[in-house]
Structures are given as C-alpha cells and as structure tokens.
Short mmCIF file of C-alpha atoms in Angstrom, two decimals:
data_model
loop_
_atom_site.label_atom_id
_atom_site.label_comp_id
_atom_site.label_asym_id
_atom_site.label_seq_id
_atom_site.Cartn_x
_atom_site.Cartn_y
_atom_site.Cartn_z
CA UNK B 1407 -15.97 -2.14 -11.17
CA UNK B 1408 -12.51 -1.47 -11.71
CA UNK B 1409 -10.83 -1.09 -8.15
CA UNK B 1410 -7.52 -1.14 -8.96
CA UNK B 1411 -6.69 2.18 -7.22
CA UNK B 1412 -9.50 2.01 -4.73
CA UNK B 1413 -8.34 0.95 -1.24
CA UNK B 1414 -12.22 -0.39 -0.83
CA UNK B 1415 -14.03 1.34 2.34
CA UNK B 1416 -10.60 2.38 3.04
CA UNK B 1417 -10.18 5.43 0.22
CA UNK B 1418 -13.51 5.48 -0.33
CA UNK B 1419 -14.20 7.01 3.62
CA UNK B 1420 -11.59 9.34 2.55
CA UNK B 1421 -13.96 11.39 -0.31
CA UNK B 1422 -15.21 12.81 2.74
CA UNK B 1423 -15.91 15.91 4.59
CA UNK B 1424 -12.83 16.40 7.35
CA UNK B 1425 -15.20 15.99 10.26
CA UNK B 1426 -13.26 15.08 13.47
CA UNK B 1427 -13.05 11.51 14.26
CA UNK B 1428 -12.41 9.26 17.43
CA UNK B 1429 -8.73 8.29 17.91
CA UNK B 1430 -8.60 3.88 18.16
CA UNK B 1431 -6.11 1.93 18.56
CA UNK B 1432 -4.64 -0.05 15.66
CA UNK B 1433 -6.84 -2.95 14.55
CA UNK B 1434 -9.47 -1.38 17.27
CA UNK B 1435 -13.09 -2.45 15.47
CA UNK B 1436 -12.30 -3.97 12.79
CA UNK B 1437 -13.28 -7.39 12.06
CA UNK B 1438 -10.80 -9.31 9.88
CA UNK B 1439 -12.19 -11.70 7.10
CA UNK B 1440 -12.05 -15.61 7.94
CA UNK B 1441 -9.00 -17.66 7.64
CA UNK B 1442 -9.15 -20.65 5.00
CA UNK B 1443 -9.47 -24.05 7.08
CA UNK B 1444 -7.85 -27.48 5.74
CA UNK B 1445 -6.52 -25.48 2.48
CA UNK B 1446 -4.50 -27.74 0.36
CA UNK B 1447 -1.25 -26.76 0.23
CA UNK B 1448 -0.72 -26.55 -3.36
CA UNK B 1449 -3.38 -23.30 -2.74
CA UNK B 1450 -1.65 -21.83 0.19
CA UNK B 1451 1.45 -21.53 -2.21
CA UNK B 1452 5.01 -22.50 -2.14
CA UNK B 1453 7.90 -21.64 0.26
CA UNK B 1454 11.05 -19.51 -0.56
CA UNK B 1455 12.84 -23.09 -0.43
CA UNK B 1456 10.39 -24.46 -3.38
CA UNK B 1457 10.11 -21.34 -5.41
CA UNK B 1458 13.97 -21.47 -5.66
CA UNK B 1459 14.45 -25.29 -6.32
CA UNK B 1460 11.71 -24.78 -9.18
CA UNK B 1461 13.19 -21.57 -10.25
CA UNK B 1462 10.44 -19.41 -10.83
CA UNK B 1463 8.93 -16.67 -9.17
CA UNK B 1464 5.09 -16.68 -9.76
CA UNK B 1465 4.23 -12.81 -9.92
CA UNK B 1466 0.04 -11.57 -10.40
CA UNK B 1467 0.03 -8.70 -12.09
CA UNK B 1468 -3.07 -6.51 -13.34
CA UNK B 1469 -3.64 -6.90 -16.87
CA UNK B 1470 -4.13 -4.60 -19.84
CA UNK B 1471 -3.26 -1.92 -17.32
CA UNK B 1472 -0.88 0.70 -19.11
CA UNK B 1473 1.85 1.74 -17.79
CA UNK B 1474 1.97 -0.44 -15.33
CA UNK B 1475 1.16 -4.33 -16.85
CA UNK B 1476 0.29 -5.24 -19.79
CA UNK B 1477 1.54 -7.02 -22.83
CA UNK B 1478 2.82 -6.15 -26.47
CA UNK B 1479 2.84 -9.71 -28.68
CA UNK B 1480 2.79 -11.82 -25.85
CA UNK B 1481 6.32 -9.80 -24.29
CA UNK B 1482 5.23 -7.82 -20.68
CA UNK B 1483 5.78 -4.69 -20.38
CA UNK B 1484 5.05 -1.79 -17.88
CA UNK B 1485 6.52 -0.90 -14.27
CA UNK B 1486 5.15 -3.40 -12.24
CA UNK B 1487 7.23 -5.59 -14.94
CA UNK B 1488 10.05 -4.41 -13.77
CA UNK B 1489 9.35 -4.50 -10.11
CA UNK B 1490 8.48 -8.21 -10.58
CA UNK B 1491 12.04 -8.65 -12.44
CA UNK B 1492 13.97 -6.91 -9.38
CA UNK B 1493 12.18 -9.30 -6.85
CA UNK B 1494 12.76 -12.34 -9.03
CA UNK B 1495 16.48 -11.39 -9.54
CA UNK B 1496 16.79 -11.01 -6.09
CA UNK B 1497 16.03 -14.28 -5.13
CA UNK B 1498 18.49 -15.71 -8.24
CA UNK B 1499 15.26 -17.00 -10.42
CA UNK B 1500 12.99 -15.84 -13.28
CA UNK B 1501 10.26 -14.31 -12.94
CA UNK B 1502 7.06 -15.93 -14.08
CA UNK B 1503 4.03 -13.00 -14.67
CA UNK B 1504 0.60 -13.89 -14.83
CA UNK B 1505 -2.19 -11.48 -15.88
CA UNK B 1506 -5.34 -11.30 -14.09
CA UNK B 1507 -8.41 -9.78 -14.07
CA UNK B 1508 -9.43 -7.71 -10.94
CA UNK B 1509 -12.67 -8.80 -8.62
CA UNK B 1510 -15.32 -6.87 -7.29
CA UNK B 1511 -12.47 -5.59 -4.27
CA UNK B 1512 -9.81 -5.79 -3.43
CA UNK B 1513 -10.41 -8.84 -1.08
CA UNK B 1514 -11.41 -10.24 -3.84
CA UNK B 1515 -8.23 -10.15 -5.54
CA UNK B 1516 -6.51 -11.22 -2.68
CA UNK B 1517 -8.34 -14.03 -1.68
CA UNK B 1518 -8.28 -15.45 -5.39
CA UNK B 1519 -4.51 -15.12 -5.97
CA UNK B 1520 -2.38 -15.07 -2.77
CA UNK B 1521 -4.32 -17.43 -0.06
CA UNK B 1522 -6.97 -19.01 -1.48
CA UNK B 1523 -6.93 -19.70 -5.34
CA UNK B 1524 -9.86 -19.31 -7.81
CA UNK B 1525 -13.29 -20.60 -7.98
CA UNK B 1526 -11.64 -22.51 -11.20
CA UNK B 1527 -9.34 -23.95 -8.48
CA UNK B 1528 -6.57 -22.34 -10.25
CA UNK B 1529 -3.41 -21.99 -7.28
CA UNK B 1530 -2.16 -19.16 -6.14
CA UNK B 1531 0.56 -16.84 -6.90
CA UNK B 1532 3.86 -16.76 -4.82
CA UNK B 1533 3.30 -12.58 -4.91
CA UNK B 1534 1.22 -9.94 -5.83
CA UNK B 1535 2.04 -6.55 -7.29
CA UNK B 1536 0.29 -3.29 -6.99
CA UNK B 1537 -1.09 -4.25 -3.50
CA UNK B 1538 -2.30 -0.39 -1.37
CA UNK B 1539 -0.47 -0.63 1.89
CA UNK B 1540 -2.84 0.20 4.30
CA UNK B 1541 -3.01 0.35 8.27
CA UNK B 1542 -6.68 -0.68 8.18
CA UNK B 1543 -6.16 -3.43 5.33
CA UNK B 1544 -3.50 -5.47 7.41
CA UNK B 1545 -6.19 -5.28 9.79
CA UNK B 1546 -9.21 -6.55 7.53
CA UNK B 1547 -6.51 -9.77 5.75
CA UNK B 1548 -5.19 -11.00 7.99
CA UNK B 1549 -4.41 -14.04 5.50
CA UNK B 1550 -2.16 -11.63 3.69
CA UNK B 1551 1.33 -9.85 4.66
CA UNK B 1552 1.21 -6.14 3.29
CA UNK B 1553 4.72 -5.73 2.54
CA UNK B 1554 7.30 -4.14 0.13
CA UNK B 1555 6.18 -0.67 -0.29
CA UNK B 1556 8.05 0.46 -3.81
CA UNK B 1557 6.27 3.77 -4.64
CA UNK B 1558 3.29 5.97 -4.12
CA UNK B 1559 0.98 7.04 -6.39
CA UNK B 1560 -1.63 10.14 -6.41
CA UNK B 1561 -4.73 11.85 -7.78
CA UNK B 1562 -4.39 14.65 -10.39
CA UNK B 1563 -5.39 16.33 -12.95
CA UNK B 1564 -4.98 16.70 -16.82
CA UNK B 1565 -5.89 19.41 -18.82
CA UNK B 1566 -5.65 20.95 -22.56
CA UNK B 1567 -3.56 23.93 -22.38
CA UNK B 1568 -5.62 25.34 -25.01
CA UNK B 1569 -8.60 24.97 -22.79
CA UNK B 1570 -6.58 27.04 -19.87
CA UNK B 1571 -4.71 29.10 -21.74
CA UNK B 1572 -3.75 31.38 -18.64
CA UNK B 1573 -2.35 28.41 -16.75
CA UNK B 1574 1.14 28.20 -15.83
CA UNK B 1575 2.70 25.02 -16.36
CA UNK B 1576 6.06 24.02 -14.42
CA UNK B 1577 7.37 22.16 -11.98
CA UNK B 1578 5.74 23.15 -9.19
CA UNK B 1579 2.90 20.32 -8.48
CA UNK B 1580 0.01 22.74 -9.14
CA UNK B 1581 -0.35 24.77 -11.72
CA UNK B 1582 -1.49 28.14 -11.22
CA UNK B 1583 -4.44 29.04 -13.41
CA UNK B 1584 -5.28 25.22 -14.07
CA UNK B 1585 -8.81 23.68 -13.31
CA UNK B 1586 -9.38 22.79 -9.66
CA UNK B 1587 -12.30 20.21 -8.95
CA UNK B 1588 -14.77 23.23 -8.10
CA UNK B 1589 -14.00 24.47 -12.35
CA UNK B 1590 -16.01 21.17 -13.04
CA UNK B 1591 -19.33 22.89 -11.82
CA UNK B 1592 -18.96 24.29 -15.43
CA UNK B 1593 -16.32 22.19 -17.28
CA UNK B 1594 -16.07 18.65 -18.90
CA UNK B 1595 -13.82 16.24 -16.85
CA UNK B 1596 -12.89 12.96 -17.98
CA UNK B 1597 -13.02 9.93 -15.33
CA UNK B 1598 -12.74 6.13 -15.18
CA UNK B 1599 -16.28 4.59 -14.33
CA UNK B 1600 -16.14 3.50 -10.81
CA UNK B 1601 -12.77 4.67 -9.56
CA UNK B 1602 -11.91 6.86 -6.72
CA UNK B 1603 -11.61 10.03 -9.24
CA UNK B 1604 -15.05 9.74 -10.27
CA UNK B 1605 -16.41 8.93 -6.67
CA UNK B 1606 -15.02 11.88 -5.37
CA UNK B 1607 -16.27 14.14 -7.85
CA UNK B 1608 -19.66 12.55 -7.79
CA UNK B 1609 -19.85 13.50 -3.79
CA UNK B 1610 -17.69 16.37 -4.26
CA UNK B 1611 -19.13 19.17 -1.65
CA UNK B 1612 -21.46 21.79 -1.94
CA UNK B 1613 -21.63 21.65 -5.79
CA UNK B 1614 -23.58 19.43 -8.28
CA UNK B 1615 -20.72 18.25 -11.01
CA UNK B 1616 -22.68 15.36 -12.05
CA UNK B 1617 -23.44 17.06 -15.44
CA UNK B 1618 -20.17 17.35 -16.86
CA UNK B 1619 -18.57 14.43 -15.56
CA UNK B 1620 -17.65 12.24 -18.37
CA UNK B 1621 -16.95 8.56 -17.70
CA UNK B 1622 -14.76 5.88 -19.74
CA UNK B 1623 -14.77 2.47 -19.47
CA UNK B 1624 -10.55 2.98 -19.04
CA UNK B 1625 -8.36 5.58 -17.89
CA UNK B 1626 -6.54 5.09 -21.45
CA UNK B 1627 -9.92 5.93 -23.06
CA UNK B 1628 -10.63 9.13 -20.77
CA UNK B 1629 -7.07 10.45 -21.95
CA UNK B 1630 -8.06 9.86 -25.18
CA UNK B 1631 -11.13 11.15 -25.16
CA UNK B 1632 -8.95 14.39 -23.77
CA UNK B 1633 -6.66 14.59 -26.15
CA UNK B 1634 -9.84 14.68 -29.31
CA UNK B 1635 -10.90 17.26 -27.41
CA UNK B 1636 -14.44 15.55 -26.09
CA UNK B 1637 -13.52 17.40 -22.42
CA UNK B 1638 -11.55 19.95 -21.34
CA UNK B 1639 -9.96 18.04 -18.16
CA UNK B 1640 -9.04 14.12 -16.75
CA UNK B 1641 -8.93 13.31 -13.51
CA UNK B 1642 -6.90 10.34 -12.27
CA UNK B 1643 -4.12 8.31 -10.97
CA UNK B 1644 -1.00 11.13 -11.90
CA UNK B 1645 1.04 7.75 -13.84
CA UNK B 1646 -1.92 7.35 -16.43
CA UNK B 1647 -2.08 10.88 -16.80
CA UNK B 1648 1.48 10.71 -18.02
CA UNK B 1649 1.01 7.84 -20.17
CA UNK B 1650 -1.85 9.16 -22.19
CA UNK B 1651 -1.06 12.35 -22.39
CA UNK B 1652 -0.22 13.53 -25.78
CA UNK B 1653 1.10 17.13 -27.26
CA UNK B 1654 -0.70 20.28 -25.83
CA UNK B 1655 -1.78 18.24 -22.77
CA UNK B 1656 -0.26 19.27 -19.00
CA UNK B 1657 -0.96 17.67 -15.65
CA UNK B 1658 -0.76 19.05 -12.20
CA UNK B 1659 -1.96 18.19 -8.72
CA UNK B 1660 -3.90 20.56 -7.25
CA UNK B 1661 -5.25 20.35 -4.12
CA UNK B 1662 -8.22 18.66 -3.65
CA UNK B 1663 -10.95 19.80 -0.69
CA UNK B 1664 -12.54 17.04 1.71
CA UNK B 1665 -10.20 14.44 -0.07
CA UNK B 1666 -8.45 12.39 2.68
CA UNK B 1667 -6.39 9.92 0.57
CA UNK B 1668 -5.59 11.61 -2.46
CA UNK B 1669 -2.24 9.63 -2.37
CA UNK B 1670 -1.69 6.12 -1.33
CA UNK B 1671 1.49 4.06 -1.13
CA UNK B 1672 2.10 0.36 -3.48
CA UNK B 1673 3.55 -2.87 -2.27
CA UNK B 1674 2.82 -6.34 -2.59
CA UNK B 1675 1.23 -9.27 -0.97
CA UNK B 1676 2.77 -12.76 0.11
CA UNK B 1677 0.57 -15.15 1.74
CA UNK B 1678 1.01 -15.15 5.85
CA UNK B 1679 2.42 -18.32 6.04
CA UNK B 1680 5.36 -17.09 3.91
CA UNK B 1681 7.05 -14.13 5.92
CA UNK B 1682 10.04 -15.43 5.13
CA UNK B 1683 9.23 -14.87 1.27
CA UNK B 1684 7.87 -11.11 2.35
CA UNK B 1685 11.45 -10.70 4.26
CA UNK B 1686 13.65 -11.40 0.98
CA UNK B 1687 11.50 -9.56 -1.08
CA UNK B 1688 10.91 -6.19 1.22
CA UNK B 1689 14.71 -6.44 1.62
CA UNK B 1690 14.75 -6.55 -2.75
CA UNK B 1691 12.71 -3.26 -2.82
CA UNK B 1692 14.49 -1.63 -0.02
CA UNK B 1693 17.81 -2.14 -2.48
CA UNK B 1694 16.39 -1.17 -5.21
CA UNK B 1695 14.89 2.09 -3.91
CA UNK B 1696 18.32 2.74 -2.55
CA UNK B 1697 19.85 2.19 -5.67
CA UNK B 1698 17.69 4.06 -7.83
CA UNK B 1699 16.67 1.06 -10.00
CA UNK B 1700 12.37 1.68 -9.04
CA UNK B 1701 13.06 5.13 -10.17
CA UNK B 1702 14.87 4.24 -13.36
CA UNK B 1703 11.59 2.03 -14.01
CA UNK B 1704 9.22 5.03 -14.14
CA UNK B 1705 11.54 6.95 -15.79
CA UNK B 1706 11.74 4.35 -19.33
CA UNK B 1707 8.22 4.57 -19.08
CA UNK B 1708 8.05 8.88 -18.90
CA UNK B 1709 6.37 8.91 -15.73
CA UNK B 1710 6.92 10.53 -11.94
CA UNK B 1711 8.31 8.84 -9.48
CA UNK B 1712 6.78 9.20 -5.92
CA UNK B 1713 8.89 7.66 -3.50
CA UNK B 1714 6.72 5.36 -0.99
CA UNK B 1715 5.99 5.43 2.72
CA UNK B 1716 8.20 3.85 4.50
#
C-alpha cells in the first residue's frame, strides 16, 4: 500500500459521512505507540552539535515519487529536494538525501527512519520530509516531533477537456462544468491503488462508483493512462495532477461531499530527543516561507503552491 498521502486512521475517518461527533480534549483517548527502551544511540540519531561537526544533514526522502523525490542519473530532484537543501543550508552543511521505500503506515515509516532504525539495523535519519502534521498523530508518536510545516497539499481532480467540453477552465479552484465525484456513477476516473482518492471514491455515498474506477499502480501511471485517453478523469493529490498532466488536460478542485480532510498540511519529523534540531529547522522553513524560496520550489517544478497551516 502506498500511504504516502494517507494520514493512516487519521484521513481515512475523514472519507466519512459529517455525522456529529463528541468534542475531547487534545490527546483525550488516544493511546500513543511504545517508546524504544535501551536504544543505542547510534539509532536514536545524532545531535545538532554532531550533525554540524560531521557536516552533513541526513534527509529521508520518498523515492521515485515525482515531483516531489526522485532521481535523474543518480542527481535528486523534486521539491522535497529543495526543502531538504534550505534546511541543510540553514544549519551551514550539505545535505545528505536518502531514498526510501514507504511501510505499511505511516508509523511504519517513522519508526524505521527517525527513532528506531530498520529491521536491517540500518540508523536513522537526522530528518524526515513529507511528514502530515496532524493533531491526532503527535498524539499517537510520541517518539517523533511533528514540526516544520512548509506547505499543504489537496485532493483534486483532472480531466480531458475534450471529455468536458462545456467546462470552464480558469482560475477559480473549480471549474464550472467539470466532473464532480457523483459524474463517476457514469464516467472513468483514474486513481492510485490504495490511496485516499481511491478510498473515498470506493465509500463515496449513496452511489456505487466501483465500476468505473480505474486503479494504477502510480499516480504517474493514472495520469498517463489519462492523457491516452483510457479514462475520462484522475483523481489525486492536486501536485501530481500538475506533473502529469500533458496538453488538453485541466485540473480543478471541486468540492468533494462527506470528505473531511480533503487537504492536509506537510512538515517533517526529528526524533524527540532532538528539539533542538526541530527548533533550527522550523525556524529554516519559517524563513523560507517568508522569503518566498518554498514557493519558488513549486514553481521550477510547474506546480501550485498551497501555503501550510501554521
């Protein structure tokens, strides 16, 4: 399962009806996972003080995940590139990316590369990328400091204008004319297998879109899939919409019904132990949103910006 831009039980509670729910306190019943006991410390990670003497910022990133991270001949590329270059700057060393693969959760990822390490006993990284910032997941990882929210990103649509020829493209956020999740009751969609998109339209409510649901193994190969023409719609994070889009192919965010998390804010993770680390980075992001250098990122890579909450 690809989770990359699933917040776990988090989003996934949000592909819900909006049935009232009881008010709790922060934290209020939720159990956090277990803290790691007698960890060596070469897994917990390394302090601002070593990462500086060494030089190196260690930096998890996702890979083969266009536009964000991925690589071209061994050179990185993407966003979260860039992000990872700002923080690394920051603290007046080089950045050192590693690719990884993504678990079964989030957790998952978590607990392999900020506070625990891999089964293979490989250590951990000094800071993640691409972490959801979420109330309720500060709450569940504890081992982890949520920090450093540099953007947002949200749920939309593609779609071939020749498919919806009487929809107005612009730049207002939804287009009028173009398909809405109900149009799916009768036309192809194009999903990534297992990601919030295709959850949500599998539960989507009071209609049976199951039919003409189409799903990829990538969001790359749903947007391809669009653009020969296989569907008539993609549904999916609005920055890989961008990226794959080709000619004759617009994008707008609709509104989507019984969807409670149809955008989510990005940050990173630093291990607990380091808040110091989280401090000097969260102040790196907060400079670079002011500055305009985030934006500038998405913008070399033709995509929307959506400024973070903050």
């Amino acid at each position: 399962m690809d989770h990359r831009f699933i917040l776990t039980a988090v989003l996934a509670a949000g592909v819900s009806t909006l049935a009232a729910q009881p008010v709790l306190a922060r934290c209020e019943g939720i159990v956090p996972g277990e803290r790691p006991q007698n960890t060596a410390r070469d897994y917990v990670g390394q302090t601002m003080d070593d990462i500086i003497e060494r030089g190196t910022l260690n930096i998890a990133v996702y890979e083969n995940l266009p536009p964000y991270s991925w690589e071209v001949n061994g050179e990185p590329r993407g966003v979260d590139i860039e992000v990872g270059r700002i923080l690394a700057e920051a603290l007046g060393v080089e950045p050192e990316f590693r690719f990884v693969q993504p678990a079964e959760n989030l957790q998952g990822d978590l607990m392999s590369y900020i506070w625990r390490g891999t089964v293979q006993r490989e250590p951990v990284s000094n800071v993640m990328l691409r972490v959801p910032y979420d109330s309720t997941l500060t709450c569940m990882i504890e081992q982890v400091v949520f920090t450093g929210q540099y953007a947002s990103e949200t749920v939309a649509i593609a779609y071939r204008q020749d498919a919806y020829p009487d929809a107005i493209a612009g730049d207002d956020p939804r287009h009028e004319g173009a398909p809405v999740p109900a149009y799916f009751r009768f036309d192809s969609v194009a999903v990534e297998n297992d990601t919030i998109a295709d959850f949500y339209l599998t539960a989507f409510p009071g209609a049976d879109l199951a039919a003409n649901v189409h799903r990829y193994r990538t969001m790359g190969a749903a947007m391809e899939a669009l653009g020969d023409g296989e569907t008539m719609a993609a549904m999916g994070p609005r920055a890989q919409l961008e990226w794959g889009a080709t000619d004759g192919v617009a994008i707008h965010q609709p509104p989507l019904v019984g969807f409670a998390r149809a955008t989510w804010t990005l940050g990173i993770g630093v291990h607990h132990s380091h808040r110091d680390l989280g401090y000097a980075l969260d102040d790196a992001i907060v400079a670079a949103l002011e500055d305009g250098r985030i934006e500038k990122a998405y913008a070399d890579y033709g995509l929307t910006f959506i400024p973070p909450e903050r």
